[in-house]
Short mmCIF file of C-alpha atoms in Angstrom, two decimals:
data_model
loop_
_atom_site.label_atom_id
_atom_site.label_comp_id
_atom_site.label_asym_id
_atom_site.label_seq_id
_atom_site.Cartn_x
_atom_site.Cartn_y
_atom_site.Cartn_z
CA ARG A 238 -9.97 -12.65 12.41
CA CYS A 239 -11.08 -10.84 15.56
CA THR A 240 -12.01 -14.05 17.32
CA ALA A 241 -8.58 -15.66 16.87
CA ARG A 242 -6.44 -12.62 17.59
CA ASP A 243 -8.43 -11.11 20.44
CA HIS A 244 -9.82 -14.34 21.89
CA CYS A 245 -13.31 -12.91 21.41
CA ALA A 246 -14.87 -16.35 21.09
CA ALA A 247 -13.55 -17.33 24.52
CA ARG A 248 -15.36 -14.36 26.09
CA TRP A 249 -18.36 -14.11 23.81
CA PRO A 250 -19.65 -17.44 22.52
CA VAL A 251 -20.77 -17.57 18.91
CA LEU A 252 -23.67 -20.00 18.56
CA THR A 253 -25.43 -21.16 15.42
CA SER A 254 -28.89 -22.55 14.78
CA ALA A 255 -30.92 -23.66 11.80
CA LYS A 256 -34.14 -22.71 13.64
CA ASP A 257 -36.20 -19.56 13.11
CA PHE A 258 -35.52 -16.40 15.12
CA ALA A 259 -37.92 -17.06 17.97
CA ALA A 260 -37.01 -20.75 18.42
CA ALA A 261 -33.27 -20.03 18.25
CA ALA A 262 -33.61 -17.21 20.76
CA ARG A 263 -35.47 -19.46 23.19
CA GLU A 264 -32.92 -22.24 22.68
CA HIS A 265 -29.88 -20.02 23.24
CA ALA A 266 -31.44 -17.91 25.97
CA GLY A 267 -31.29 -20.86 28.33
CA GLY A 268 -27.60 -21.34 27.58
CA ALA A 269 -26.84 -17.65 28.10
CA SER A 270 -28.62 -17.63 31.45
CA ALA A 271 -26.74 -20.72 32.55
CA ARG A 272 -23.44 -18.98 31.77
CA GLY A 273 -24.34 -16.08 34.04
CA CYS A 274 -24.89 -13.42 31.40
CA ALA A 275 -28.65 -12.98 31.64
CA SER A 276 -30.16 -9.52 31.76
CA ALA A 277 -31.99 -8.09 34.77
CA SER A 278 -35.28 -9.36 33.31
CA GLY A 279 -34.10 -12.94 33.73
CA GLY A 280 -33.16 -13.68 30.12
CA PRO A 281 -30.99 -12.12 27.48
CA ARG A 282 -32.20 -9.40 25.16
CA VAL A 283 -32.50 -10.69 21.58
CA VAL A 284 -31.56 -8.40 18.69
CA VAL A 285 -31.86 -9.34 15.03
CA LEU A 286 -29.41 -7.44 12.87
CA SER A 287 -31.15 -6.17 9.74
CA PRO A 288 -29.93 -3.54 7.26
CA ASP A 289 -33.54 -2.30 6.98
CA ALA A 290 -34.09 -1.62 10.70
CA PRO A 291 -34.92 2.03 11.41
CA GLU A 292 -32.85 2.14 14.60
CA CYS A 293 -29.14 1.45 14.78
CA LEU A 294 -27.29 -0.69 17.27
CA THR A 295 -25.51 1.67 19.66
CA ASP A 296 -23.71 -0.70 21.98
CA VAL A 297 -22.71 -4.35 22.20
CA ARG A 298 -23.74 -6.02 25.44
CA ARG A 299 -22.86 -9.36 26.93
CA ASP A 300 -26.45 -10.01 28.03
CA THR A 301 -27.73 -9.81 24.45
CA VAL A 302 -28.18 -12.54 21.86
CA TYR A 303 -27.41 -11.11 18.41
CA VAL A 304 -29.04 -12.87 15.47
CA VAL A 305 -26.68 -12.46 12.51
CA GLY A 306 -27.47 -13.87 9.10
CA GLY A 307 -30.91 -15.03 10.16
CA LEU A 308 -31.96 -14.94 6.52
CA CYS A 309 -29.25 -15.45 3.91
CA ASP A 310 -29.96 -15.03 0.19
CA TYR A 311 -27.67 -14.69 -2.74
CA LYS A 312 -29.60 -11.53 -3.63
CA ARG A 313 -31.01 -8.89 -1.32
CA ILE A 314 -34.72 -8.85 -0.57
CA ALA A 315 -35.75 -5.55 0.99
CA ASN A 316 -37.20 -5.82 4.53
CA ALA A 317 -37.06 -9.65 4.59
CA THR A 318 -35.08 -9.90 7.83
CA LEU A 319 -36.91 -6.95 9.37
CA ASP A 320 -40.30 -8.51 8.58
CA ARG A 321 -39.27 -11.89 10.04
CA ALA A 322 -38.01 -10.20 13.20
CA ALA A 323 -41.30 -8.33 13.55
CA ALA A 324 -43.28 -11.53 13.01
CA ALA A 325 -41.25 -13.22 15.77
CA LYS A 326 -41.70 -10.13 18.00
CA VAL A 327 -37.93 -9.71 18.23
CA GLU A 328 -36.13 -6.37 18.32
CA ALA A 329 -34.31 -5.44 15.08
CA ARG A 330 -31.35 -3.08 14.73
CA ARG A 331 -28.97 -2.17 11.95
CA LEU A 332 -25.25 -1.60 12.23
CA PRO A 333 -24.45 2.13 12.55
CA LEU A 334 -22.85 2.51 9.11
CA ARG A 335 -24.55 5.87 8.35
CA GLU A 336 -23.71 7.19 11.81
CA ALA A 337 -20.07 6.14 11.48
CA PHE A 338 -19.45 7.17 7.86
CA GLY A 339 -22.27 9.50 6.81
CA ASN A 340 -25.30 9.18 4.57
CA ASN A 341 -23.29 8.96 1.36
CA PHE A 342 -21.56 5.72 2.35
CA SER A 343 -22.14 3.14 -0.40
CA VAL A 344 -22.22 0.03 1.83
CA ASN A 345 -25.27 -0.89 3.89
CA ILE A 346 -25.01 -4.68 3.94
CA LEU A 347 -22.12 -6.71 5.34
CA THR A 348 -21.32 -10.39 5.16
CA VAL A 349 -22.01 -12.55 8.20
CA ASN A 350 -18.26 -12.73 8.90
CA GLN A 351 -17.83 -8.95 8.67
CA THR A 352 -20.83 -8.40 10.95
CA VAL A 353 -19.60 -10.77 13.66
CA ASP A 354 -16.10 -9.32 13.38
CA ALA A 355 -17.50 -5.77 13.75
CA LEU A 356 -19.54 -6.79 16.80
CA CYS A 357 -16.45 -8.32 18.43
CA ARG A 358 -14.32 -5.28 17.63
CA ALA A 359 -16.94 -2.81 18.88
CA TRP A 360 -17.27 -4.80 22.10
CA HIS A 361 -13.48 -4.87 22.57
CA ASN A 362 -12.88 -1.20 21.76
CA GLY A 363 -15.65 0.19 23.95
CA GLY A 364 -18.17 0.89 21.19
CA ASP A 365 -16.10 2.81 18.63
CA TRP A 366 -18.14 1.74 15.61
CA ALA A 367 -16.20 3.82 13.08
CA ASP A 368 -13.00 2.01 14.09
CA ALA A 369 -14.65 -1.42 14.28
CA LEU A 370 -16.42 -1.12 10.93
CA GLY A 371 -13.44 0.55 9.27
CA LYS A 372 -11.30 -2.48 10.08
CA VAL A 373 -13.73 -5.08 8.73
CA LEU A 374 -14.92 -3.41 5.54
CA PRO A 375 -12.94 -4.00 2.34
CA LYS A 376 -10.09 -1.54 1.89
CA ARG A 377 -11.37 -0.54 -1.55
CA LYS A 378 -14.74 0.49 -0.05
CA MET A 379 -13.02 2.63 2.56
CA GLU A 380 -10.80 4.24 -0.10
CA GLU A 381 -13.83 4.83 -2.33
CA HIS A 382 -15.64 6.49 0.58
CA ALA A 383 -12.64 8.69 1.41
CA ALA A 384 -12.42 9.76 -2.24
CA ARG A 385 -16.16 10.50 -2.32
CA VAL A 386 -15.86 12.62 0.80
CA ARG A 387 -13.04 14.58 -0.84
CA GLY A 388 -15.12 15.03 -4.00
CA GLU A 389 -12.81 12.96 -6.19
CA VAL A 390 -15.55 10.62 -7.36
CA TRP A 391 -17.56 13.55 -8.65
CA ARG A 392 -14.49 15.02 -10.40
CA ASN A 393 -13.66 11.67 -12.00
CA ARG A 394 -17.25 11.25 -13.18
CA HIS A 395 -17.17 14.80 -14.57
CA LYS A 396 -13.91 14.00 -16.43
CA ARG A 397 -15.44 10.81 -17.90
CA GLU A 398 -18.54 12.71 -19.08
CA LYS A 399 -16.39 15.44 -20.64
CA LYS A 400 -14.25 12.79 -22.42
CA ARG A 401 -17.42 11.11 -23.76
CA GLU A 402 -18.61 14.46 -25.12
CA GLU A 403 -15.23 15.00 -26.80
CA ASP A 404 -15.36 11.48 -28.31
CA VAL A 405 -18.85 12.14 -29.65
CA ASP A 406 -17.71 15.45 -31.19
CA GLU A 407 -14.75 13.69 -32.89
CA THR A 408 -16.88 10.90 -34.37
CA GLY A 409 -19.91 13.05 -34.99
#
C-alpha cells in the first residue's frame, strides 16, 4: 500500500533473501554501498526487527538495512528472532508500539507487510510512529485500543460478569 501510493520502493529498495541474518546483511550491504547509501563506517547499519528486543526503533534511516520477517512461524516463539540476531551479532530493535500507544496496547507483533508499510510511512512522515503504525494496524485493533483507553472494555467486561451472576441466580 505505502510502496505503490508513495513510491517508497523507488526511494527505498526492498530486498529479500533466503539466507540467514549475517549472510543476507553481507550480501545486501554491498548493494547498499554501491547505491551510495552507506553509513560513515563504510557499510550500512543492520537492524533486525524483533518484538522481543528491549530497545525500540526510534528512527528510519536510509543507510540502514532492516531485516523484517527473518524468522517466520505460524505460531510465535518467544525470543527466537532476538536470539538469532544476537547469535549473528546483529543489532535488534522492536517497533515502538508501547511508546506510540501505551503499555496496555494489545498488539506487539505485526505481519511482514504491516511492518514494511510502517517503516515506509515513518520514513515518509519524519518519524511519527503513532501515525505510521495507526495507519497500518487493523481498524478493529485501533478501535479496541481507543475503547480500552476510555475504560469501555472494563465496563463491558463488568456488565458480562454481572449478567453471568444474574443467569446463575435464575438457574440456581
